[in-house]
């Protein structure tokens, strides 16, 4: 991964000339991006990425000789990857590769821009984690004994958050995105497993391999999701029983109160 923070380099790979040119033109419209190359051959793109890495790879999936999924698996240090395809059924395997996003053709600039924004958030978070954070001279020490708060490192600072303001935590490769109730999102270089181990287990519950939710903000639980206001967070089948036990059962009104365990 290149060490600089901006502009970020981007490589486009698609064997369809029209799509390749369109994606390249989208990249060139974004001031913080530089188009480092546009390829129609996955093997040539692989050689280029192995020799000269880029920050973001935007690649088709169905390619001759080596498809986009195989290309990413073959790279020792993949960049942030955005897949594009005409086949929505490829969404699951791209998710398993921790892709930043999955674009369904035909490409739209607004949707493309949203995918790029996700990639830039991750790249800037990585740059912030690599930079030292020094305390201000003469500043008093921050109290650390508040039981309802915790710190994360993000955007070149140590940021204090309250447990109560966290809606849910979302995994993204080695990072997590901490989603607050007011819609703010903070990214920090802690994986979800370690985040779960350090947050209060009475307050946070795993609903999915990629999501950790604040139980106090759950408004509804279905077979496939939990809802926090208008936000729908996936509920995996392997986590459903634990979620129901922690969130619902102790507060579920019964037709026969005397029979409750």
PDB file of C-alpha atoms in Angstrom:
ATOM      1  CA  UNK A   1       0.000   0.000   0.000  1.00  0.00           C
ATOM      2  CA  UNK A   2       1.496   3.355  -0.967  1.00  0.00           C
ATOM      3  CA  UNK A   3       2.328   5.469   2.075  1.00  0.00           C
ATOM      4  CA  UNK A   4       1.091   8.834   0.830  1.00  0.00           C
ATOM      5  CA  UNK A   5      -2.431   9.931   1.675  1.00  0.00           C
ATOM      6  CA  UNK A   6      -3.499  11.972  -1.377  1.00  0.00           C
ATOM      7  CA  UNK A   7      -3.998  11.975  -4.240  1.00  0.00           C
ATOM      8  CA  UNK A   8      -4.843   8.270  -4.205  1.00  0.00           C
ATOM      9  CA  UNK A   9      -4.029   6.070  -7.174  1.00  0.00           C
ATOM     10  CA  UNK A  10      -6.662   3.957  -8.857  1.00  0.00           C
ATOM     11  CA  UNK A  11      -6.463   1.162 -11.417  1.00  0.00           C
ATOM     12  CA  UNK A  12      -9.433   0.100 -13.587  1.00  0.00           C
ATOM     13  CA  UNK A  13      -9.730  -3.415 -15.037  1.00  0.00           C
ATOM     14  CA  UNK A  14     -12.468  -4.473 -17.475  1.00  0.00           C
ATOM     15  CA  UNK A  15     -12.346  -6.239 -20.828  1.00  0.00           C
ATOM     16  CA  UNK A  16     -15.248  -4.129 -22.124  1.00  0.00           C
ATOM     17  CA  UNK A  17     -13.829  -0.935 -23.619  1.00  0.00           C
ATOM     18  CA  UNK A  18     -16.973   1.115 -22.993  1.00  0.00           C
ATOM     19  CA  UNK A  19     -17.145   0.148 -19.307  1.00  0.00           C
ATOM     20  CA  UNK A  20     -13.399   0.646 -18.896  1.00  0.00           C
ATOM     21  CA  UNK A  21     -13.552   4.120 -20.412  1.00  0.00           C
ATOM     22  CA  UNK A  22     -16.628   5.043 -18.361  1.00  0.00           C
ATOM     23  CA  UNK A  23     -15.063   3.909 -15.071  1.00  0.00           C
ATOM     24  CA  UNK A  24     -11.855   5.724 -15.981  1.00  0.00           C
ATOM     25  CA  UNK A  25     -13.752   8.922 -16.721  1.00  0.00           C
ATOM     26  CA  UNK A  26     -15.505   8.627 -13.340  1.00  0.00           C
ATOM     27  CA  UNK A  27     -12.123   8.323 -11.614  1.00  0.00           C
ATOM     28  CA  UNK A  28     -10.819  11.407 -13.417  1.00  0.00           C
ATOM     29  CA  UNK A  29     -13.806  13.447 -12.201  1.00  0.00           C
ATOM     30  CA  UNK A  30     -12.858  12.878  -8.537  1.00  0.00           C
ATOM     31  CA  UNK A  31     -10.188  15.379  -7.390  1.00  0.00           C
ATOM     32  CA  UNK A  32      -8.603  13.102  -4.776  1.00  0.00           C
ATOM     33  CA  UNK A  33      -8.004  10.278  -7.286  1.00  0.00           C
ATOM     34  CA  UNK A  34      -5.424   9.734 -10.013  1.00  0.00           C
ATOM     35  CA  UNK A  35      -6.037   7.132 -12.729  1.00  0.00           C
ATOM     36  CA  UNK A  36      -2.884   5.005 -12.629  1.00  0.00           C
ATOM     37  CA  UNK A  37      -3.944   2.746 -15.475  1.00  0.00           C
ATOM     38  CA  UNK A  38      -6.813   1.055 -17.309  1.00  0.00           C
ATOM     39  CA  UNK A  39      -6.390  -2.586 -18.330  1.00  0.00           C
ATOM     40  CA  UNK A  40      -8.377  -5.147 -20.307  1.00  0.00           C
ATOM     41  CA  UNK A  41      -6.167  -8.105 -19.289  1.00  0.00           C
ATOM     42  CA  UNK A  42      -6.147  -9.422 -15.712  1.00  0.00           C
ATOM     43  CA  UNK A  43      -2.674 -10.957 -16.019  1.00  0.00           C
ATOM     44  CA  UNK A  44      -1.174  -7.678 -17.163  1.00  0.00           C
ATOM     45  CA  UNK A  45      -2.995  -5.915 -14.323  1.00  0.00           C
ATOM     46  CA  UNK A  46      -1.639  -8.479 -11.860  1.00  0.00           C
ATOM     47  CA  UNK A  47       1.936  -7.874 -13.028  1.00  0.00           C
ATOM     48  CA  UNK A  48       1.431  -4.128 -12.706  1.00  0.00           C
ATOM     49  CA  UNK A  49      -0.047  -4.410  -9.182  1.00  0.00           C
ATOM     50  CA  UNK A  50       2.726  -6.757  -8.039  1.00  0.00           C
ATOM     51  CA  UNK A  51       5.353  -4.365  -9.383  1.00  0.00           C
ATOM     52  CA  UNK A  52       3.717  -1.052  -8.521  1.00  0.00           C
ATOM     53  CA  UNK A  53       0.799  -1.188  -6.049  1.00  0.00           C
ATOM     54  CA  UNK A  54      -2.098   1.250  -6.161  1.00  0.00           C
ATOM     55  CA  UNK A  55      -4.532   2.409  -3.503  1.00  0.00           C
ATOM     56  CA  UNK A  56      -7.784   1.342  -5.154  1.00  0.00           C
ATOM     57  CA  UNK A  57      -8.549  -1.397  -7.674  1.00  0.00           C
ATOM     58  CA  UNK A  58     -11.847  -1.217  -9.588  1.00  0.00           C
ATOM     59  CA  UNK A  59     -12.283  -4.506 -11.400  1.00  0.00           C
ATOM     60  CA  UNK A  60     -14.798  -6.514 -13.364  1.00  0.00           C
ATOM     61  CA  UNK A  61     -15.362 -10.092 -12.184  1.00  0.00           C
ATOM     62  CA  UNK A  62     -15.934 -11.998 -15.416  1.00  0.00           C
ATOM     63  CA  UNK A  63     -12.605 -11.755 -17.220  1.00  0.00           C
ATOM     64  CA  UNK A  64     -10.756 -14.186 -19.516  1.00  0.00           C
ATOM     65  CA  UNK A  65      -7.817 -16.231 -18.154  1.00  0.00           C
ATOM     66  CA  UNK A  66      -8.081 -14.858 -14.604  1.00  0.00           C
ATOM     67  CA  UNK A  67     -11.306 -13.466 -13.186  1.00  0.00           C
ATOM     68  CA  UNK A  68     -11.479 -10.535 -10.807  1.00  0.00           C
ATOM     69  CA  UNK A  69     -12.018 -12.694  -7.720  1.00  0.00           C
ATOM     70  CA  UNK A  70      -9.005 -14.864  -8.557  1.00  0.00           C
ATOM     71  CA  UNK A  71      -6.902 -11.791  -9.223  1.00  0.00           C
ATOM     72  CA  UNK A  72      -7.593 -10.343  -5.770  1.00  0.00           C
ATOM     73  CA  UNK A  73      -6.945 -13.692  -4.086  1.00  0.00           C
ATOM     74  CA  UNK A  74      -3.598 -13.945  -5.899  1.00  0.00           C
ATOM     75  CA  UNK A  75      -2.344 -10.550  -4.714  1.00  0.00           C
ATOM     76  CA  UNK A  76      -0.172 -10.676  -1.582  1.00  0.00           C
ATOM     77  CA  UNK A  77      -1.305  -7.222  -0.472  1.00  0.00           C
ATOM     78  CA  UNK A  78      -4.533  -6.320  -2.258  1.00  0.00           C
ATOM     79  CA  UNK A  79      -5.477  -2.652  -2.437  1.00  0.00           C
ATOM     80  CA  UNK A  80      -8.937  -1.453  -1.507  1.00  0.00           C
ATOM     81  CA  UNK A  81     -11.101  -3.322  -4.036  1.00  0.00           C
ATOM     82  CA  UNK A  82     -14.355  -2.286  -5.682  1.00  0.00           C
ATOM     83  CA  UNK A  83     -15.903  -4.982  -7.857  1.00  0.00           C
ATOM     84  CA  UNK A  84     -18.218  -4.271 -10.772  1.00  0.00           C
ATOM     85  CA  UNK A  85     -20.303  -6.845 -12.630  1.00  0.00           C
ATOM     86  CA  UNK A  86     -23.531  -7.450 -14.492  1.00  0.00           C
ATOM     87  CA  UNK A  87     -24.317 -10.415 -12.232  1.00  0.00           C
ATOM     88  CA  UNK A  88     -25.611  -9.601  -8.713  1.00  0.00           C
ATOM     89  CA  UNK A  89     -25.128 -13.228  -7.618  1.00  0.00           C
ATOM     90  CA  UNK A  90     -21.401 -12.491  -7.256  1.00  0.00           C
ATOM     91  CA  UNK A  91     -22.082 -10.269  -4.230  1.00  0.00           C
ATOM     92  CA  UNK A  92     -21.426 -12.991  -1.630  1.00  0.00           C
ATOM     93  CA  UNK A  93     -17.930 -14.025  -2.830  1.00  0.00           C
ATOM     94  CA  UNK A  94     -16.874 -10.373  -3.047  1.00  0.00           C
ATOM     95  CA  UNK A  95     -18.067  -9.873   0.527  1.00  0.00           C
ATOM     96  CA  UNK A  96     -15.919 -12.814   1.632  1.00  0.00           C
ATOM     97  CA  UNK A  97     -12.895 -11.037   0.104  1.00  0.00           C
ATOM     98  CA  UNK A  98     -13.623  -7.929   2.225  1.00  0.00           C
ATOM     99  CA  UNK A  99     -14.293  -5.838  -0.852  1.00  0.00           C
ATOM    100  CA  UNK A 100     -15.063  -2.200  -0.202  1.00  0.00           C
ATOM    101  CA  UNK A 101     -18.131  -2.308  -2.440  1.00  0.00           C
ATOM    102  CA  UNK A 102     -19.933  -4.163  -5.208  1.00  0.00           C
ATOM    103  CA  UNK A 103     -21.254  -2.220  -8.201  1.00  0.00           C
ATOM    104  CA  UNK A 104     -23.857  -3.662 -10.544  1.00  0.00           C
ATOM    105  CA  UNK A 105     -23.598  -2.542 -14.169  1.00  0.00           C
ATOM    106  CA  UNK A 106     -24.596  -0.263 -15.815  1.00  0.00           C
ATOM    107  CA  UNK A 107     -22.456   2.065 -13.731  1.00  0.00           C
ATOM    108  CA  UNK A 108     -23.923   5.258 -12.294  1.00  0.00           C
ATOM    109  CA  UNK A 109     -21.663   8.062 -11.137  1.00  0.00           C
ATOM    110  CA  UNK A 110     -23.550   8.699  -7.875  1.00  0.00           C
ATOM    111  CA  UNK A 111     -23.271   5.030  -6.877  1.00  0.00           C
ATOM    112  CA  UNK A 112     -19.643   4.923  -8.037  1.00  0.00           C
ATOM    113  CA  UNK A 113     -18.870   7.991  -5.926  1.00  0.00           C
ATOM    114  CA  UNK A 114     -20.380   6.367  -2.840  1.00  0.00           C
ATOM    115  CA  UNK A 115     -18.130   3.322  -3.309  1.00  0.00           C
ATOM    116  CA  UNK A 116     -15.065   5.530  -3.720  1.00  0.00           C
ATOM    117  CA  UNK A 117     -15.997   7.439  -0.562  1.00  0.00           C
ATOM    118  CA  UNK A 118     -15.932   4.173   1.410  1.00  0.00           C
ATOM    119  CA  UNK A 119     -12.491   3.344   0.031  1.00  0.00           C
ATOM    120  CA  UNK A 120     -11.149   6.808   0.848  1.00  0.00           C
ATOM    121  CA  UNK A 121     -12.436   6.560   4.425  1.00  0.00           C
ATOM    122  CA  UNK A 122     -10.458   3.355   4.892  1.00  0.00           C
ATOM    123  CA  UNK A 123      -7.325   4.742   3.239  1.00  0.00           C
ATOM    124  CA  UNK A 124      -7.386   7.891   5.378  1.00  0.00           C
ATOM    125  CA  UNK A 125      -7.972   5.841   8.507  1.00  0.00           C
ATOM    126  CA  UNK A 126      -4.941   3.700   7.682  1.00  0.00           C
ATOM    127  CA  UNK A 127      -2.834   6.832   7.172  1.00  0.00           C
ATOM    128  CA  UNK A 128      -4.041   8.231  10.491  1.00  0.00           C
ATOM    129  CA  UNK A 129      -3.147   5.003  12.298  1.00  0.00           C
ATOM    130  CA  UNK A 130       0.360   5.102  10.852  1.00  0.00           C
ATOM    131  CA  UNK A 131       0.988   8.646  12.086  1.00  0.00           C
ATOM    132  CA  UNK A 132       2.121   9.308  15.670  1.00  0.00           C
ATOM    133  CA  UNK A 133      -0.286  11.148  17.945  1.00  0.00           C
ATOM    134  CA  UNK A 134       1.512  13.409  20.413  1.00  0.00           C
ATOM    135  CA  UNK A 135      -0.159  15.019  23.429  1.00  0.00           C
ATOM    136  CA  UNK A 136      -0.339  18.810  23.429  1.00  0.00           C
ATOM    137  CA  UNK A 137       2.297  20.450  25.610  1.00  0.00           C
ATOM    138  CA  UNK A 138       0.920  21.466  28.979  1.00  0.00           C
ATOM    139  CA  UNK A 139      -2.488  19.897  28.415  1.00  0.00           C
ATOM    140  CA  UNK A 140      -3.987  18.202  31.475  1.00  0.00           C
ATOM    141  CA  UNK A 141      -4.365  14.411  31.355  1.00  0.00           C
ATOM    142  CA  UNK A 142      -7.749  13.187  30.175  1.00  0.00           C
ATOM    143  CA  UNK A 143      -9.625  11.315  32.911  1.00  0.00           C
ATOM    144  CA  UNK A 144      -9.857   7.622  32.098  1.00  0.00           C
ATOM    145  CA  UNK A 145     -11.985   6.327  34.966  1.00  0.00           C
ATOM    146  CA  UNK A 146     -15.387   7.128  33.466  1.00  0.00           C
ATOM    147  CA  UNK A 147     -17.224   3.784  33.332  1.00  0.00           C
ATOM    148  CA  UNK A 148     -19.527   4.818  30.498  1.00  0.00           C
ATOM    149  CA  UNK A 149     -16.833   5.956  28.037  1.00  0.00           C
ATOM    150  CA  UNK A 150     -14.005   4.552  25.941  1.00  0.00           C
ATOM    151  CA  UNK A 151     -11.377   5.851  23.504  1.00  0.00           C
ATOM    152  CA  UNK A 152     -10.623   4.968  19.898  1.00  0.00           C
ATOM    153  CA  UNK A 153      -7.798   6.205  17.720  1.00  0.00           C
ATOM    154  CA  UNK A 154      -9.092   7.877  14.582  1.00  0.00           C
ATOM    155  CA  UNK A 155      -8.223  10.781  12.286  1.00  0.00           C
ATOM    156  CA  UNK A 156      -4.903  11.617  13.996  1.00  0.00           C
ATOM    157  CA  UNK A 157      -6.443  11.783  17.482  1.00  0.00           C
ATOM    158  CA  UNK A 158      -7.657   9.748  20.427  1.00  0.00           C
ATOM    159  CA  UNK A 159     -11.414  10.224  20.503  1.00  0.00           C
ATOM    160  CA  UNK A 160     -13.587   9.621  23.560  1.00  0.00           C
ATOM    161  CA  UNK A 161     -16.996   8.076  22.940  1.00  0.00           C
ATOM    162  CA  UNK A 162     -19.828   7.133  25.248  1.00  0.00           C
ATOM    163  CA  UNK A 163     -21.194   3.617  25.065  1.00  0.00           C
ATOM    164  CA  UNK A 164     -24.709   5.070  24.928  1.00  0.00           C
ATOM    165  CA  UNK A 165     -24.025   7.012  21.703  1.00  0.00           C
ATOM    166  CA  UNK A 166     -22.826   3.951  19.772  1.00  0.00           C
ATOM    167  CA  UNK A 167     -25.542   2.334  17.655  1.00  0.00           C
ATOM    168  CA  UNK A 168     -23.494  -0.497  16.150  1.00  0.00           C
ATOM    169  CA  UNK A 169     -20.018  -1.492  14.999  1.00  0.00           C
ATOM    170  CA  UNK A 170     -19.301  -2.821  11.506  1.00  0.00           C
ATOM    171  CA  UNK A 171     -16.260  -4.857  10.458  1.00  0.00           C
ATOM    172  CA  UNK A 172     -14.178  -3.882   7.425  1.00  0.00           C
ATOM    173  CA  UNK A 173     -11.038  -6.000   7.041  1.00  0.00           C
ATOM    174  CA  UNK A 174      -8.662  -4.968   9.847  1.00  0.00           C
ATOM    175  CA  UNK A 175     -10.776  -1.913  10.652  1.00  0.00           C
ATOM    176  CA  UNK A 176     -14.128  -1.324  12.241  1.00  0.00           C
ATOM    177  CA  UNK A 177     -16.613   1.434  11.523  1.00  0.00           C
ATOM    178  CA  UNK A 178     -18.217   2.746  14.710  1.00  0.00           C
ATOM    179  CA  UNK A 179     -21.680   4.049  13.807  1.00  0.00           C
ATOM    180  CA  UNK A 180     -23.121   6.601  16.222  1.00  0.00           C
ATOM    181  CA  UNK A 181     -26.799   7.363  16.783  1.00  0.00           C
ATOM    182  CA  UNK A 182     -26.475  10.772  15.139  1.00  0.00           C
ATOM    183  CA  UNK A 183     -25.221   9.195  11.896  1.00  0.00           C
ATOM    184  CA  UNK A 184     -21.523   9.984  12.472  1.00  0.00           C
ATOM    185  CA  UNK A 185     -19.128   7.199  11.502  1.00  0.00           C
ATOM    186  CA  UNK A 186     -15.619   6.775  12.936  1.00  0.00           C
ATOM    187  CA  UNK A 187     -13.077   4.288  11.577  1.00  0.00           C
ATOM    188  CA  UNK A 188     -10.393   2.756  13.769  1.00  0.00           C
ATOM    189  CA  UNK A 189      -7.758   0.082  13.216  1.00  0.00           C
ATOM    190  CA  UNK A 190      -9.175  -2.561  15.573  1.00  0.00           C
ATOM    191  CA  UNK A 191     -10.749  -5.739  14.275  1.00  0.00           C
ATOM    192  CA  UNK A 192     -14.269  -6.681  15.351  1.00  0.00           C
ATOM    193  CA  UNK A 193     -13.180  -9.613  17.518  1.00  0.00           C
ATOM    194  CA  UNK A 194     -10.908  -7.410  19.624  1.00  0.00           C
ATOM    195  CA  UNK A 195     -13.538  -4.681  19.761  1.00  0.00           C
ATOM    196  CA  UNK A 196     -16.101  -7.196  21.043  1.00  0.00           C
ATOM    197  CA  UNK A 197     -13.696  -8.431  23.711  1.00  0.00           C
ATOM    198  CA  UNK A 198     -13.223  -4.911  25.086  1.00  0.00           C
ATOM    199  CA  UNK A 199     -16.793  -3.567  24.991  1.00  0.00           C
ATOM    200  CA  UNK A 200     -19.209  -4.425  27.839  1.00  0.00           C
ATOM    201  CA  UNK A 201     -20.805  -7.814  26.987  1.00  0.00           C
ATOM    202  CA  UNK A 202     -23.984  -6.822  28.834  1.00  0.00           C
ATOM    203  CA  UNK A 203     -24.440  -3.896  26.461  1.00  0.00           C
ATOM    204  CA  UNK A 204     -23.174  -5.144  23.083  1.00  0.00           C
ATOM    205  CA  UNK A 205     -24.213  -8.300  21.249  1.00  0.00           C
ATOM    206  CA  UNK A 206     -22.878  -9.890  18.071  1.00  0.00           C
ATOM    207  CA  UNK A 207     -25.662 -10.175  15.471  1.00  0.00           C
ATOM    208  CA  UNK A 208     -23.523 -11.224  12.519  1.00  0.00           C
ATOM    209  CA  UNK A 209     -19.894 -12.048  11.890  1.00  0.00           C
ATOM    210  CA  UNK A 210     -19.470  -8.451  10.725  1.00  0.00           C
ATOM    211  CA  UNK A 211     -21.749  -6.573  13.146  1.00  0.00           C
ATOM    212  CA  UNK A 212     -21.802  -5.781  16.857  1.00  0.00           C
ATOM    213  CA  UNK A 213     -24.901  -3.956  18.104  1.00  0.00           C
ATOM    214  CA  UNK A 214     -25.720  -1.868  21.173  1.00  0.00           C
ATOM    215  CA  UNK A 215     -28.654  -3.777  22.695  1.00  0.00           C
ATOM    216  CA  UNK A 216     -30.148  -0.685  24.322  1.00  0.00           C
ATOM    217  CA  UNK A 217     -30.926   0.785  20.891  1.00  0.00           C
ATOM    218  CA  UNK A 218     -32.539  -2.276  19.276  1.00  0.00           C
ATOM    219  CA  UNK A 219     -36.149  -1.489  18.382  1.00  0.00           C
ATOM    220  CA  UNK A 220     -37.121  -4.749  16.663  1.00  0.00           C
ATOM    221  CA  UNK A 221     -35.774  -8.235  15.991  1.00  0.00           C
ATOM    222  CA  UNK A 222     -36.825 -10.373  13.019  1.00  0.00           C
ATOM    223  CA  UNK A 223     -35.505 -13.663  11.670  1.00  0.00           C
ATOM    224  CA  UNK A 224     -32.986 -11.891   9.463  1.00  0.00           C
ATOM    225  CA  UNK A 225     -32.214  -8.504  11.025  1.00  0.00           C
ATOM    226  CA  UNK A 226     -32.318  -6.213  14.004  1.00  0.00           C
ATOM    227  CA  UNK A 227     -33.568  -2.662  13.562  1.00  0.00           C
ATOM    228  CA  UNK A 228     -32.186   0.474  15.142  1.00  0.00           C
ATOM    229  CA  UNK A 229     -34.547   3.226  14.131  1.00  0.00           C
ATOM    230  CA  UNK A 230     -34.607   3.012  10.333  1.00  0.00           C
ATOM    231  CA  UNK A 231     -31.301   1.130  10.107  1.00  0.00           C
ATOM    232  CA  UNK A 232     -31.442  -2.607   9.402  1.00  0.00           C
ATOM    233  CA  UNK A 233     -28.484  -4.643  10.689  1.00  0.00           C
ATOM    234  CA  UNK A 234     -28.115  -8.286   9.545  1.00  0.00           C
ATOM    235  CA  UNK A 235     -28.917 -11.060  12.028  1.00  0.00           C
ATOM    236  CA  UNK A 236     -27.072 -14.286  11.233  1.00  0.00           C
ATOM    237  CA  UNK A 237     -28.686 -17.623  12.020  1.00  0.00           C
ATOM    238  CA  UNK A 238     -25.804 -18.663  14.276  1.00  0.00           C
ATOM    239  CA  UNK A 239     -26.250 -15.537  16.412  1.00  0.00           C
ATOM    240  CA  UNK A 240     -30.071 -15.397  16.535  1.00  0.00           C
ATOM    241  CA  UNK A 241     -30.560 -17.489  19.682  1.00  0.00           C
ATOM    242  CA  UNK A 242     -28.028 -15.474  21.688  1.00  0.00           C
ATOM    243  CA  UNK A 243     -29.554 -12.194  20.501  1.00  0.00           C
ATOM    244  CA  UNK A 244     -33.054 -13.284  21.477  1.00  0.00           C
ATOM    245  CA  UNK A 245     -31.842 -14.454  24.886  1.00  0.00           C
ATOM    246  CA  UNK A 246     -29.966 -11.227  25.626  1.00  0.00           C
ATOM    247  CA  UNK A 247     -32.302  -8.690  24.056  1.00  0.00           C
ATOM    248  CA  UNK A 248     -35.827 -10.084  24.087  1.00  0.00           C
ATOM    249  CA  UNK A 249     -36.517 -12.942  26.467  1.00  0.00           C
ATOM    250  CA  UNK A 250     -35.882 -11.168  29.768  1.00  0.00           C
ATOM    251  CA  UNK A 251     -38.282  -8.378  28.800  1.00  0.00           C
ATOM    252  CA  UNK A 252     -40.849 -10.307  26.783  1.00  0.00           C
ATOM    253  CA  UNK A 253     -44.417  -9.924  28.039  1.00  0.00           C
ATOM    254  CA  UNK A 254     -46.035 -13.352  28.216  1.00  0.00           C
ATOM    255  CA  UNK A 255     -49.613 -14.570  28.068  1.00  0.00           C
ATOM    256  CA  UNK A 256     -48.805 -16.622  31.149  1.00  0.00           C
ATOM    257  CA  UNK A 257     -46.531 -14.508  33.400  1.00  0.00           C
ATOM    258  CA  UNK A 258     -46.466 -17.130  36.144  1.00  0.00           C
ATOM    259  CA  UNK A 259     -44.895 -19.671  33.773  1.00  0.00           C
ATOM    260  CA  UNK A 260     -41.896 -17.517  32.903  1.00  0.00           C
ATOM    261  CA  UNK A 261     -38.587 -19.028  33.910  1.00  0.00           C
TER     262      UNK A 261
END
